[in-house]
């Protein structure tokens, strides 16, 4: 099954030429030299977030397979849903699925093959043209995963499954984790910046449980807190107590107010790179 674009013309341009021009402008000149294990990128409309997303991905070597973890904005389908079809299409062409890795991830039954959770979800679709741009003409295989649960115990078990299925590839650099997430939503600029920084402290400390706890306790509406927690727990499982050699890095942080000058109801956007 081919997933056709559901949000082209809304979150990003539907025409290939216009989309390519926006990406040309968003991405600076770069060399593909950096090899993180995890990259967080925002997924809002390109007018608001593409510069922050491009900054997070500029210079990142994309391996042959990318696992993309996103939140569930619709609440539909499986709480840990893996797209089982053949490809996703964007105005830049098709991106094929790593079905073998997807099957391996679903082997123990915690992750489930599911179309429904992905059909009206924008958080992965918006990211795909950026991956196609970075690897122009040779996009990576993807494993789209929609995370619709924030239960810490469930996410810990899911992290163990993800580490078992992809841990060796992540360690060797042949698999990259990407988390699609915006930050705090629809509060004033000062509050959003403060709440974003509190959430990002946990992300940069690479503590998934603390991120979930802080977002719940301080009412931080980071939509991708659960997929980020899952990714961080997965890396923790893979490292098995070892300290990463390179510290996590915030690549950018802004809000929608920088674009529309509405500082009363803003959304935060941030990019992060994390290393094994």
mmCIF file of C-alpha atoms in Angstrom:
data_model
loop_
_atom_site.group_PDB
_atom_site.id
_atom_site.type_symbol
_atom_site.label_atom_id
_atom_site.label_comp_id
_atom_site.label_asym_id
_atom_site.label_seq_id
_atom_site.Cartn_x
_atom_site.Cartn_y
_atom_site.Cartn_z
ATOM 1 C CA UNK A 1 0.000 0.000 0.000
ATOM 2 C CA UNK A 2 1.251 3.467 -0.948
ATOM 3 C CA UNK A 3 0.511 6.284 1.480
ATOM 4 C CA UNK A 4 -0.307 9.353 -0.559
ATOM 5 C CA UNK A 5 0.310 12.876 0.768
ATOM 6 C CA UNK A 6 -2.504 13.994 3.048
ATOM 7 C CA UNK A 7 -1.144 17.427 3.996
ATOM 8 C CA UNK A 8 0.650 18.687 0.873
ATOM 9 C CA UNK A 9 -0.682 22.144 0.134
ATOM 10 C CA UNK A 10 -1.400 22.741 3.832
ATOM 11 C CA UNK A 11 1.739 22.163 5.910
ATOM 12 C CA UNK A 12 4.094 22.366 2.944
ATOM 13 C CA UNK A 13 3.844 23.042 -0.829
ATOM 14 C CA UNK A 14 2.132 20.462 -3.008
ATOM 15 C CA UNK A 15 4.182 21.383 -6.084
ATOM 16 C CA UNK A 16 7.638 19.827 -6.439
ATOM 17 C CA UNK A 17 9.283 22.982 -7.768
ATOM 18 C CA UNK A 18 7.955 25.209 -4.988
ATOM 19 C CA UNK A 19 8.822 22.643 -2.308
ATOM 20 C CA UNK A 20 12.360 22.247 -3.662
ATOM 21 C CA UNK A 21 12.839 26.021 -3.700
ATOM 22 C CA UNK A 22 11.806 26.306 -0.043
ATOM 23 C CA UNK A 23 14.206 23.520 0.941
ATOM 24 C CA UNK A 24 17.020 25.112 -1.078
ATOM 25 C CA UNK A 25 16.509 28.275 0.912
ATOM 26 C CA UNK A 26 16.128 26.508 4.291
ATOM 27 C CA UNK A 27 19.237 24.338 4.079
ATOM 28 C CA UNK A 28 22.594 26.113 4.227
ATOM 29 C CA UNK A 29 25.633 24.708 2.470
ATOM 30 C CA UNK A 30 26.840 21.745 4.471
ATOM 31 C CA UNK A 31 29.015 18.650 4.393
ATOM 32 C CA UNK A 32 27.565 15.318 5.497
ATOM 33 C CA UNK A 33 29.916 14.811 8.418
ATOM 34 C CA UNK A 34 27.897 14.482 11.635
ATOM 35 C CA UNK A 35 26.644 11.058 12.749
ATOM 36 C CA UNK A 36 24.187 11.341 15.645
ATOM 37 C CA UNK A 37 22.080 8.395 16.771
ATOM 38 C CA UNK A 38 18.958 10.509 17.310
ATOM 39 C CA UNK A 39 17.696 13.757 15.791
ATOM 40 C CA UNK A 40 14.602 15.649 16.943
ATOM 41 C CA UNK A 41 12.895 17.880 14.366
ATOM 42 C CA UNK A 42 9.664 19.919 14.456
ATOM 43 C CA UNK A 43 6.693 19.137 12.218
ATOM 44 C CA UNK A 44 4.640 22.337 11.984
ATOM 45 C CA UNK A 45 3.825 24.163 8.775
ATOM 46 C CA UNK A 46 7.010 24.964 6.901
ATOM 47 C CA UNK A 47 6.498 28.712 7.189
ATOM 48 C CA UNK A 48 6.981 28.299 10.947
ATOM 49 C CA UNK A 49 9.332 25.349 11.410
ATOM 50 C CA UNK A 50 11.302 24.414 8.298
ATOM 51 C CA UNK A 51 14.325 26.539 9.233
ATOM 52 C CA UNK A 52 14.586 24.868 12.649
ATOM 53 C CA UNK A 53 14.096 21.416 11.107
ATOM 54 C CA UNK A 54 16.706 22.065 8.424
ATOM 55 C CA UNK A 55 19.167 23.308 11.039
ATOM 56 C CA UNK A 56 18.715 20.063 12.976
ATOM 57 C CA UNK A 57 19.407 17.952 9.871
ATOM 58 C CA UNK A 58 22.054 20.053 8.112
ATOM 59 C CA UNK A 59 25.299 18.116 7.928
ATOM 60 C CA UNK A 60 23.774 14.919 9.324
ATOM 61 C CA UNK A 61 24.785 11.751 7.511
ATOM 62 C CA UNK A 62 21.546 9.878 6.869
ATOM 63 C CA UNK A 63 22.125 6.104 6.868
ATOM 64 C CA UNK A 64 20.228 3.638 4.716
ATOM 65 C CA UNK A 65 17.415 3.224 7.271
ATOM 66 C CA UNK A 66 15.665 5.832 9.417
ATOM 67 C CA UNK A 67 13.144 4.988 12.123
ATOM 68 C CA UNK A 68 10.785 7.941 12.533
ATOM 69 C CA UNK A 69 8.875 8.157 15.825
ATOM 70 C CA UNK A 70 5.954 10.572 15.952
ATOM 71 C CA UNK A 71 3.093 11.395 18.323
ATOM 72 C CA UNK A 72 -0.523 10.538 17.620
ATOM 73 C CA UNK A 73 -2.478 13.747 17.118
ATOM 74 C CA UNK A 74 -5.616 11.855 16.045
ATOM 75 C CA UNK A 75 -5.770 9.157 18.736
ATOM 76 C CA UNK A 76 -6.679 6.605 16.075
ATOM 77 C CA UNK A 77 -5.339 3.090 15.722
ATOM 78 C CA UNK A 78 -2.645 1.270 17.627
ATOM 79 C CA UNK A 79 -0.770 3.007 20.481
ATOM 80 C CA UNK A 80 2.472 1.699 18.921
ATOM 81 C CA UNK A 81 1.639 1.524 15.234
ATOM 82 C CA UNK A 82 4.138 0.588 12.518
ATOM 83 C CA UNK A 83 3.160 1.370 8.923
ATOM 84 C CA UNK A 84 3.114 -2.012 7.120
ATOM 85 C CA UNK A 85 2.765 -0.786 3.525
ATOM 86 C CA UNK A 86 5.322 -0.388 0.756
ATOM 87 C CA UNK A 87 6.060 3.346 0.500
ATOM 88 C CA UNK A 88 5.098 6.924 1.367
ATOM 89 C CA UNK A 89 4.842 9.485 -1.409
ATOM 90 C CA UNK A 90 5.611 13.204 -1.190
ATOM 91 C CA UNK A 91 5.747 15.800 -3.986
ATOM 92 C CA UNK A 92 9.465 14.874 -4.286
ATOM 93 C CA UNK A 93 8.726 11.200 -4.987
ATOM 94 C CA UNK A 94 8.364 7.938 -3.078
ATOM 95 C CA UNK A 95 10.166 6.882 0.104
ATOM 96 C CA UNK A 96 10.266 3.112 0.533
ATOM 97 C CA UNK A 97 9.627 1.232 3.769
ATOM 98 C CA UNK A 98 12.167 -1.015 5.471
ATOM 99 C CA UNK A 99 9.621 -3.810 5.812
ATOM 100 C CA UNK A 100 12.140 -6.291 7.201
ATOM 101 C CA UNK A 101 12.982 -4.050 10.147
ATOM 102 C CA UNK A 102 9.311 -3.186 10.607
ATOM 103 C CA UNK A 103 8.449 -6.883 10.760
ATOM 104 C CA UNK A 104 11.222 -7.476 13.291
ATOM 105 C CA UNK A 105 9.957 -4.616 15.448
ATOM 106 C CA UNK A 106 6.451 -6.113 15.487
ATOM 107 C CA UNK A 107 7.618 -9.621 16.228
ATOM 108 C CA UNK A 108 6.840 -9.641 19.959
ATOM 109 C CA UNK A 109 3.376 -8.093 19.585
ATOM 110 C CA UNK A 110 3.930 -4.831 21.501
ATOM 111 C CA UNK A 111 4.393 -2.824 18.305
ATOM 112 C CA UNK A 112 1.628 -3.542 15.816
ATOM 113 C CA UNK A 113 1.287 -3.204 12.074
ATOM 114 C CA UNK A 114 -1.331 -0.525 11.607
ATOM 115 C CA UNK A 115 -2.485 1.788 8.822
ATOM 116 C CA UNK A 116 -5.134 3.742 10.699
ATOM 117 C CA UNK A 117 -2.878 5.641 13.108
ATOM 118 C CA UNK A 118 -0.851 7.012 10.166
ATOM 119 C CA UNK A 119 -3.476 7.920 7.572
ATOM 120 C CA UNK A 120 -4.444 11.339 8.996
ATOM 121 C CA UNK A 121 -1.270 11.969 11.005
ATOM 122 C CA UNK A 122 0.948 14.774 9.705
ATOM 123 C CA UNK A 123 3.994 14.483 11.974
ATOM 124 C CA UNK A 124 5.963 12.044 9.794
ATOM 125 C CA UNK A 125 4.744 13.223 6.415
ATOM 126 C CA UNK A 126 6.000 16.771 7.040
ATOM 127 C CA UNK A 127 9.509 15.488 7.829
ATOM 128 C CA UNK A 128 9.944 13.244 4.779
ATOM 129 C CA UNK A 129 10.742 15.944 2.174
ATOM 130 C CA UNK A 130 13.659 17.079 4.358
ATOM 131 C CA UNK A 131 15.089 13.550 4.382
ATOM 132 C CA UNK A 132 14.632 13.340 0.619
ATOM 133 C CA UNK A 133 16.466 16.638 0.236
ATOM 134 C CA UNK A 134 19.421 15.576 2.391
ATOM 135 C CA UNK A 135 19.785 12.339 0.409
ATOM 136 C CA UNK A 136 18.717 13.699 -2.951
ATOM 137 C CA UNK A 137 17.909 10.949 -5.439
ATOM 138 C CA UNK A 138 18.577 8.216 -2.889
ATOM 139 C CA UNK A 139 16.284 8.649 0.126
ATOM 140 C CA UNK A 140 16.718 6.268 3.050
ATOM 141 C CA UNK A 141 14.325 3.451 3.790
ATOM 142 C CA UNK A 142 11.998 4.428 6.610
ATOM 143 C CA UNK A 143 10.126 2.724 9.432
ATOM 144 C CA UNK A 144 7.215 5.032 10.400
ATOM 145 C CA UNK A 145 6.101 4.508 14.019
ATOM 146 C CA UNK A 146 3.194 6.377 15.625
ATOM 147 C CA UNK A 147 3.402 6.519 19.429
ATOM 148 C CA UNK A 148 0.002 7.030 21.063
ATOM 149 C CA UNK A 149 0.824 6.116 24.648
ATOM 150 C CA UNK A 150 2.737 8.032 27.315
ATOM 151 C CA UNK A 151 2.636 5.257 29.913
ATOM 152 C CA UNK A 152 6.223 4.907 31.194
ATOM 153 C CA UNK A 153 6.004 1.157 31.774
ATOM 154 C CA UNK A 154 4.703 0.548 28.260
ATOM 155 C CA UNK A 155 7.369 2.799 26.750
ATOM 156 C CA UNK A 156 10.106 0.984 28.687
ATOM 157 C CA UNK A 157 8.956 -2.334 27.249
ATOM 158 C CA UNK A 158 8.712 -0.756 23.804
ATOM 159 C CA UNK A 159 12.255 0.589 24.180
ATOM 160 C CA UNK A 160 13.520 -2.912 24.936
ATOM 161 C CA UNK A 161 11.823 -4.189 21.775
ATOM 162 C CA UNK A 162 13.174 -1.325 19.682
ATOM 163 C CA UNK A 163 16.682 -1.828 21.052
ATOM 164 C CA UNK A 164 16.493 -5.542 20.268
ATOM 165 C CA UNK A 165 15.289 -4.938 16.717
ATOM 166 C CA UNK A 166 17.504 -1.981 15.790
ATOM 167 C CA UNK A 167 20.145 -1.617 18.487
ATOM 168 C CA UNK A 168 22.987 -3.112 16.496
ATOM 169 C CA UNK A 169 22.187 -0.903 13.515
ATOM 170 C CA UNK A 170 21.979 2.204 15.717
ATOM 171 C CA UNK A 171 25.348 1.392 17.296
ATOM 172 C CA UNK A 172 26.972 0.822 13.914
ATOM 173 C CA UNK A 173 25.413 3.937 12.399
ATOM 174 C CA UNK A 174 23.361 2.103 9.776
ATOM 175 C CA UNK A 175 20.071 3.083 11.475
ATOM 176 C CA UNK A 176 19.103 6.563 12.691
ATOM 177 C CA UNK A 177 16.279 7.481 15.082
ATOM 178 C CA UNK A 178 14.308 10.616 14.219
ATOM 179 C CA UNK A 179 11.718 12.043 16.602
ATOM 180 C CA UNK A 180 9.112 14.365 15.126
ATOM 181 C CA UNK A 181 7.909 16.822 17.772
ATOM 182 C CA UNK A 182 6.883 20.401 18.352
ATOM 183 C CA UNK A 183 7.312 21.949 21.788
ATOM 184 C CA UNK A 184 4.827 23.786 24.055
ATOM 185 C CA UNK A 185 1.550 24.898 22.430
ATOM 186 C CA UNK A 186 -0.647 28.001 22.492
ATOM 187 C CA UNK A 187 0.595 29.922 25.496
ATOM 188 C CA UNK A 188 2.335 33.281 25.533
ATOM 189 C CA UNK A 189 5.929 33.618 24.364
ATOM 190 C CA UNK A 190 7.502 33.953 27.815
ATOM 191 C CA UNK A 191 5.634 30.927 29.203
ATOM 192 C CA UNK A 192 6.383 28.799 26.162
ATOM 193 C CA UNK A 193 10.101 29.593 26.177
ATOM 194 C CA UNK A 194 10.264 28.766 29.887
ATOM 195 C CA UNK A 195 8.344 25.500 29.507
ATOM 196 C CA UNK A 196 10.332 24.521 26.425
ATOM 197 C CA UNK A 197 13.580 25.001 28.292
ATOM 198 C CA UNK A 198 12.343 22.839 31.143
ATOM 199 C CA UNK A 199 11.449 20.014 28.738
ATOM 200 C CA UNK A 200 14.669 20.419 26.772
ATOM 201 C CA UNK A 201 16.699 20.107 29.982
ATOM 202 C CA UNK A 202 15.390 16.536 30.270
ATOM 203 C CA UNK A 203 15.961 15.837 26.578
ATOM 204 C CA UNK A 204 19.554 17.088 26.684
ATOM 205 C CA UNK A 205 20.109 15.123 29.904
ATOM 206 C CA UNK A 206 18.822 12.120 27.911
ATOM 207 C CA UNK A 207 16.328 11.130 30.589
ATOM 208 C CA UNK A 208 13.092 9.879 29.068
ATOM 209 C CA UNK A 209 11.300 9.180 32.337
ATOM 210 C CA UNK A 210 12.113 12.643 33.663
ATOM 211 C CA UNK A 211 10.793 14.184 30.446
ATOM 212 C CA UNK A 212 7.429 12.439 30.844
ATOM 213 C CA UNK A 213 7.213 13.367 34.518
ATOM 214 C CA UNK A 214 8.128 17.019 33.948
ATOM 215 C CA UNK A 215 5.725 17.495 31.039
ATOM 216 C CA UNK A 216 2.891 16.011 33.108
ATOM 217 C CA UNK A 217 3.709 17.881 36.322
ATOM 218 C CA UNK A 218 4.332 21.272 34.699
ATOM 219 C CA UNK A 219 1.670 21.028 31.989
ATOM 220 C CA UNK A 220 4.162 21.247 29.143
ATOM 221 C CA UNK A 221 2.358 20.420 25.916
ATOM 222 C CA UNK A 222 5.311 19.025 23.978
ATOM 223 C CA UNK A 223 3.353 16.803 21.595
ATOM 224 C CA UNK A 224 6.257 14.417 20.975
ATOM 225 C CA UNK A 225 7.234 13.863 24.601
ATOM 226 C CA UNK A 226 6.230 10.181 24.410
ATOM 227 C CA UNK A 227 8.142 9.326 21.207
ATOM 228 C CA UNK A 228 11.148 11.267 22.519
ATOM 229 C CA UNK A 229 10.979 9.365 25.811
ATOM 230 C CA UNK A 230 10.805 6.104 23.850
ATOM 231 C CA UNK A 231 13.857 7.088 21.800
ATOM 232 C CA UNK A 232 15.842 8.116 24.877
ATOM 233 C CA UNK A 233 14.916 4.906 26.697
ATOM 234 C CA UNK A 234 16.005 2.932 23.640
ATOM 235 C CA UNK A 235 19.425 4.582 23.562
ATOM 236 C CA UNK A 236 19.772 4.016 27.304
ATOM 237 C CA UNK A 237 19.047 0.327 26.753
ATOM 238 C CA UNK A 238 21.563 0.111 23.921
ATOM 239 C CA UNK A 239 24.321 1.854 25.905
ATOM 240 C CA UNK A 240 23.848 -0.489 28.866
ATOM 241 C CA UNK A 241 25.248 1.962 31.383
ATOM 242 C CA UNK A 242 27.951 3.508 29.213
ATOM 243 C CA UNK A 243 28.190 7.292 28.986
ATOM 244 C CA UNK A 244 27.950 8.722 25.460
ATOM 245 C CA UNK A 245 31.229 10.157 24.203
ATOM 246 C CA UNK A 246 29.577 13.249 22.704
ATOM 247 C CA UNK A 247 27.085 15.380 24.693
ATOM 248 C CA UNK A 248 23.625 16.061 23.302
ATOM 249 C CA UNK A 249 23.291 19.308 21.378
ATOM 250 C CA UNK A 250 20.474 21.803 20.921
ATOM 251 C CA UNK A 251 20.668 22.923 17.287
ATOM 252 C CA UNK A 252 17.948 25.559 17.424
ATOM 253 C CA UNK A 253 14.949 26.865 19.370
ATOM 254 C CA UNK A 254 12.326 29.340 18.243
ATOM 255 C CA UNK A 255 8.579 29.989 18.325
ATOM 256 C CA UNK A 256 5.811 30.773 15.870
ATOM 257 C CA UNK A 257 5.826 34.358 17.151
ATOM 258 C CA UNK A 258 9.045 34.981 15.239
ATOM 259 C CA UNK A 259 7.024 34.512 12.035
ATOM 260 C CA UNK A 260 3.541 35.886 12.689
ATOM 261 C CA UNK A 261 4.311 38.366 15.510
ATOM 262 C CA UNK A 262 1.558 36.831 17.655
ATOM 263 C CA UNK A 263 3.293 36.445 21.009
ATOM 264 C CA UNK A 264 0.169 35.565 22.989
ATOM 265 C CA UNK A 265 -0.545 32.156 21.429
ATOM 266 C CA UNK A 266 2.740 30.636 20.282
ATOM 267 C CA UNK A 267 4.090 27.167 19.552
ATOM 268 C CA UNK A 268 7.706 26.289 20.282
ATOM 269 C CA UNK A 269 10.060 24.496 17.876
ATOM 270 C CA UNK A 270 13.420 22.947 18.663
ATOM 271 C CA UNK A 271 16.056 20.733 17.061
ATOM 272 C CA UNK A 272 18.289 18.330 18.972
ATOM 273 C CA UNK A 273 21.065 15.868 18.137
ATOM 274 C CA UNK A 274 21.935 13.004 20.478
ATOM 275 C CA UNK A 275 24.851 10.598 20.138
ATOM 276 C CA UNK A 276 25.567 7.048 21.284
#
